[in-house]
Each structure stands twice: as structure tokens, then as C-alpha cells.
């Protein structure tokens, strides 16, 4: 295995069409391309042909968007069908309260998923909001990481009013920094370079030993110099390869990653070693 892609949306009909709803056209515009809907076989083949593993992400923003969720059962089914190619993270809607806590528990204990993913812009919540602390307590107890979307998002992009989607929920300081301070036993991954708050994300990942970042959603070709500099030095054990498939394919990300000036041993950490350690693979 050459690498582990820590940020993969399946890109199948269940994902793109059923859950994307009205937002999918925004995402196409944001990423500058229409996404080809994949069969499960084509999805697995994409990762197998590159000799990489992927972390498939569930999705549940029902309370705020009314959209269908990409169920944890569906993610678990894909993982069980291709156990050498995928591991899975659950998607949980924090506004569902006790139901969300129960779902996280079932996803990890019974379905065998390995973490929980949140998209605060779509779900409309602050990670450091004390109302959700029982959920973080449960996830910490389950000893799996949480993945939070950071920075700008394709959802609502380019539409008047952003279709009600607010970016403020995806700012690293204070929301991730506070959460990391209050839950030192919880492993937190900030997804994407967190633009326009990239420097804040770098600072939190440097300061809090329990905070990591995935570098998904952007081609490495566009990584700002400071991100490359920190990934190459202070944060070489904290950064993870992530593509944000299908919006950025792992093929494209990896090709562009080859070209950026990182030390070879750092590249190996970002592509594989850091994720192996974090996910216990
Ligand atoms: Zn994503």
C-alpha cells in the first residue's frame, strides 16, 4: 500500500445525487467541474489501481438542511465489500442529541467504523458549543478520531446568501482550539487547509498535540508557501494526505503532491505513516 487517503466521499449515486440535493450544483461550480457519478465497483477500482486505501465518510445534516443522509450502514457496507481498500467514518448529526450519541456508538461498536465526521457549515453548529459536549465525551470514550470540516465550503457557494450556509462555524480559533483544550483525550482532525484561516489551523495543530490536519480539497499545486513550510518541518507528524474525492481525485492530488518541495521522508509520513499511526492500520 502506497498511501492512505483520509478524506473520501464515495461519489456514488447514494452520495452525490441522493444526499447532495440542491447543493450539488454549487459544489460543481465551486470545484469547476461536474462530477461523474460512480458505481461502487468504479469507486473501489479508483483506489485499487493506485494501490491506496481510502477513508469513506458518512454524512448527516438532516436537521439543518432536510437533505437525506449518507447512512453509516451504507458506509459500513462499502467497507465490508472492499475491506482491503476502505475504512469508514460515521456521519452523525449533532442536533439529534441522544440519538446522535447512540448512532456514534452503534457505528463504532457494531458497524466497525473508525471515526466520526462533521461538516459544521452544513450542520450549522460550533464544535465548542457546550450542548454537544456529551457527544464528544462519548466519541472520546470510543477512542476514535473526529474529523471537522474547516474553512470555506462548496455548499451554497456562488448563490445569493450562500443558501443560508454560514462559514463562521468552520473557523479553527476559537472553536477547534477550545474543543481540543477541553478534550485532550479526543483526537481531532481538521479537514482541508482551512482557508481563509489556514494560519489559525497551523497554530492549533502546532499547539495542541491532539489536533491533526488533512490536506484535502485543494490540489497541492495551490498550497500556500507557509503550508508547505510547516508541513515540511513542525507539522510533519500532524499532516495527512486527503483528496476530498470525488471533487479532487486522489490521482490528481498525488500527481501534484509529487511536485511540491517537501523532504522525501516527510512525503512518506504525510502519505502513509501518519495515517497508519492515527488510524491503527
Ligand atoms: Zn469533504
XYZ file of C-alpha atoms and ligand atoms in Angstrom:
282
model
C 0.000 0.000 0.000
C 1.406 3.356 -1.064
C -0.823 5.796 0.765
C -3.970 6.352 2.827
C -6.429 8.966 1.604
C -8.008 10.325 4.801
C -10.885 12.191 3.133
C -13.069 10.326 0.650
C -16.704 10.919 -0.274
C -17.891 7.857 -2.184
C -19.139 9.760 -5.240
C -21.791 7.097 -5.853
C -25.446 7.822 -6.599
C -26.322 7.441 -2.896
C -23.754 10.132 -2.088
C -23.824 12.680 -4.915
C -27.442 12.519 -6.070
C -29.393 11.357 -3.019
C -27.555 13.412 -0.375
C -26.182 16.320 -2.420
C -29.656 17.633 -3.238
C -29.773 21.277 -4.239
C -26.205 21.833 -3.048
C -24.567 19.579 -5.588
C -24.728 22.159 -8.378
C -22.958 24.618 -6.025
C -20.186 22.103 -5.402
C -19.771 21.513 -9.150
C -19.399 25.259 -9.662
C -17.023 25.640 -6.718
C -14.702 22.886 -7.902
C -15.049 23.958 -11.533
C -16.267 20.614 -12.818
C -19.256 18.325 -12.953
C -18.737 15.081 -11.097
C -19.211 11.762 -12.819
C -21.388 9.546 -10.620
C -19.572 6.292 -9.865
C -20.706 2.728 -9.375
C -19.357 1.028 -6.246
C -17.073 -1.069 -8.450
C -15.665 2.015 -10.183
C -15.092 3.682 -6.808
C -13.106 0.732 -5.476
C -11.205 0.411 -8.744
C -10.055 4.056 -8.487
C -8.305 3.347 -5.209
C -7.110 -0.163 -6.021
C -5.473 0.941 -9.275
C -3.382 3.476 -7.285
C -2.599 0.944 -4.553
C -4.018 3.238 -1.871
C -6.629 2.952 0.892
C -9.406 5.465 1.455
C -11.382 6.664 4.465
C -15.042 6.798 3.362
C -17.100 9.476 5.092
C -20.737 9.303 6.173
C -22.959 12.373 6.192
C -25.912 13.544 8.247
C -27.010 17.171 8.125
C -30.721 16.385 8.211
C -31.710 18.845 10.947
C -30.262 21.910 9.238
C -30.698 21.027 5.553
C -33.519 18.486 5.417
C -31.367 16.512 2.983
C -31.134 12.753 3.025
C -28.204 11.331 4.947
C -25.460 9.045 3.703
C -26.032 6.408 6.322
C -23.401 4.753 8.448
C -24.852 1.416 7.363
C -24.130 2.320 3.742
C -20.522 3.274 4.557
C -20.105 0.046 6.546
C -21.474 -1.956 3.622
C -18.872 -0.460 1.252
C -16.111 -1.151 3.792
C -17.269 -4.740 4.216
C -17.408 -5.219 0.467
C -13.854 -3.839 -0.010
C -12.097 -4.314 3.352
C -8.613 -4.037 1.878
C -9.442 -0.773 0.148
C -11.574 1.197 2.594
C -12.127 2.057 6.214
C -15.078 4.239 7.190
C -16.008 7.232 9.331
C -19.582 7.673 10.539
C -21.622 10.773 9.837
C -23.635 11.981 12.820
C -25.968 14.987 13.145
C -25.090 16.625 16.482
C -28.529 18.292 16.721
C -30.080 14.839 17.171
C -28.861 14.804 20.772
C -29.148 11.414 22.436
C -29.914 9.784 19.081
C -26.608 11.138 17.730
C -24.726 9.713 20.706
C -26.374 6.322 20.235
C -25.657 6.383 16.499
C -21.984 7.144 17.074
C -21.788 4.242 19.484
C -23.517 1.813 17.100
C -21.367 2.972 14.167
C -18.132 2.308 16.022
C -19.004 -0.712 18.139
C -21.376 -2.615 15.853
C -20.647 -1.391 12.329
C -16.875 -1.262 12.805
C -16.397 2.314 11.609
C -13.239 4.051 12.811
C -14.076 7.722 13.380
C -16.826 10.347 13.089
C -17.049 13.117 10.503
C -18.764 16.517 10.869
C -19.448 19.337 8.417
C -20.289 22.303 10.633
C -21.268 24.643 7.777
C -23.949 22.234 6.550
C -24.844 21.129 10.077
C -24.832 24.686 11.497
C -23.042 24.229 14.812
C -19.895 25.249 16.672
C -17.737 22.312 17.834
C -17.056 24.113 21.119
C -20.771 24.613 21.891
C -21.224 23.005 25.313
C -24.552 21.469 24.267
C -22.594 18.950 22.216
C -20.064 18.021 24.892
C -21.839 14.730 25.763
C -21.289 13.668 22.149
C -17.541 14.423 22.325
C -17.361 12.584 25.653
C -18.876 9.504 24.023
C -16.561 9.666 20.988
C -13.523 10.115 23.236
C -14.674 7.108 25.233
C -14.948 5.101 22.000
C -11.306 6.079 21.310
C -11.788 7.135 17.689
C -10.918 10.429 15.979
C -13.338 13.176 14.962
C -12.960 14.924 11.633
C -14.226 18.502 11.270
C -14.601 20.424 8.031
C -12.504 23.611 8.217
C -12.637 26.843 6.212
C -14.604 27.612 3.078
C -17.093 25.153 1.569
C -18.621 24.363 -1.802
C -22.082 24.149 -0.225
C -24.031 27.285 -1.082
C -21.022 28.760 -2.928
C -21.843 31.286 -5.621
C -25.521 31.522 -4.669
C -27.071 34.696 -3.175
C -26.866 34.371 0.587
C -24.896 31.146 0.198
C -28.266 29.409 0.574
C -28.138 30.214 4.264
C -24.847 28.354 4.787
C -22.523 30.202 7.213
C -18.742 29.871 7.126
C -18.202 31.041 10.716
C -18.751 27.528 12.086
C -15.598 26.331 10.319
C -13.076 28.653 11.937
C -10.234 26.957 13.890
C -9.794 29.555 16.650
C -11.603 29.514 18.982
C -13.906 26.610 18.081
C -11.414 23.792 17.466
C -8.828 25.212 19.844
C -11.386 25.325 22.696
C -12.629 21.825 21.963
C -9.075 20.457 21.865
C -8.299 22.174 25.177
C -11.406 20.766 26.865
C -10.923 17.249 25.447
C -7.191 16.435 25.470
C -8.071 12.752 25.124
C -10.028 13.363 21.899
C -8.112 13.119 18.613
C -9.272 15.902 16.314
C -8.550 16.178 12.598
C -9.216 19.488 10.854
C -10.106 18.811 7.233
C -8.707 20.982 4.420
C -6.110 23.747 4.781
C -8.900 25.860 6.421
C -8.712 28.848 4.065
C -9.120 31.763 4.880
C -7.974 30.696 8.366
C -5.068 28.493 7.375
C -2.602 30.147 9.761
C -5.007 29.550 12.646
C -5.266 25.881 11.720
C -1.470 25.580 11.584
C -1.226 27.231 15.001
C -3.800 24.915 16.615
C -2.165 21.802 15.102
C 1.201 23.008 16.387
C -0.026 23.898 19.839
C -2.371 21.004 20.617
C -0.859 17.525 20.455
C -4.335 16.046 19.857
C -5.004 18.116 16.704
C -4.093 16.997 13.175
C -4.979 18.261 9.718
C -5.827 16.626 6.419
C -4.701 18.417 3.275
C -7.776 17.610 1.208
C -9.941 19.715 -1.032
C -7.091 21.502 -2.773
C -4.604 20.363 -5.321
C -1.179 20.581 -3.634
C -0.228 22.782 -6.585
C -2.088 25.615 -4.848
C -0.735 25.088 -1.310
C 0.492 28.431 0.041
C 4.211 28.615 0.869
C 3.557 28.719 4.624
C 1.581 25.460 4.496
C 4.405 23.722 2.631
C 6.942 25.159 5.073
C 5.065 23.957 8.179
C 4.228 20.561 6.671
C 7.929 20.161 5.936
C 9.013 20.990 9.480
C 6.930 21.471 12.668
C 3.833 19.691 11.372
C 5.415 16.768 9.530
C 3.848 14.318 12.013
C 0.464 16.093 12.019
C -0.478 16.363 8.319
C -2.397 13.714 6.376
C -2.977 13.084 2.706
C -6.624 13.611 1.841
C -8.140 14.197 -1.580
C -11.819 15.125 -0.997
C -12.788 12.613 -3.683
C -14.700 12.909 -5.978
C -14.214 16.702 -6.104
C -10.435 16.306 -6.193
C -9.434 12.792 -7.279
C -6.616 11.026 -5.424
C -4.897 10.573 -8.780
C -4.742 14.318 -9.347
C -3.783 15.116 -5.744
C -0.953 12.590 -5.725
C 0.410 13.726 -9.096
C 0.518 17.346 -7.910
C 1.897 16.378 -4.486
C 4.933 14.824 -6.189
C 5.877 18.254 -7.482
C 5.917 20.236 -4.241
C 9.213 20.768 -2.423
C 8.897 18.501 0.629
C 11.625 16.262 2.014
C 11.179 12.647 0.813
C 10.836 11.358 4.397
C 8.150 13.975 5.077
C 6.230 12.935 1.967
C 6.218 9.369 3.226
C 4.831 10.492 6.586
C 2.071 12.575 5.017
C 1.092 9.921 2.504
C 1.165 6.895 4.753
C 2.948 6.809 8.093
C 0.948 9.461 9.961
C -2.381 7.923 8.912
C -1.231 4.411 9.797
C -0.420 5.582 13.294
C -3.590 7.606 13.708
C -5.995 5.003 12.335
C -4.124 1.957 13.608
C -3.725 0.399 10.161
Zn -15.076 16.692 2.117
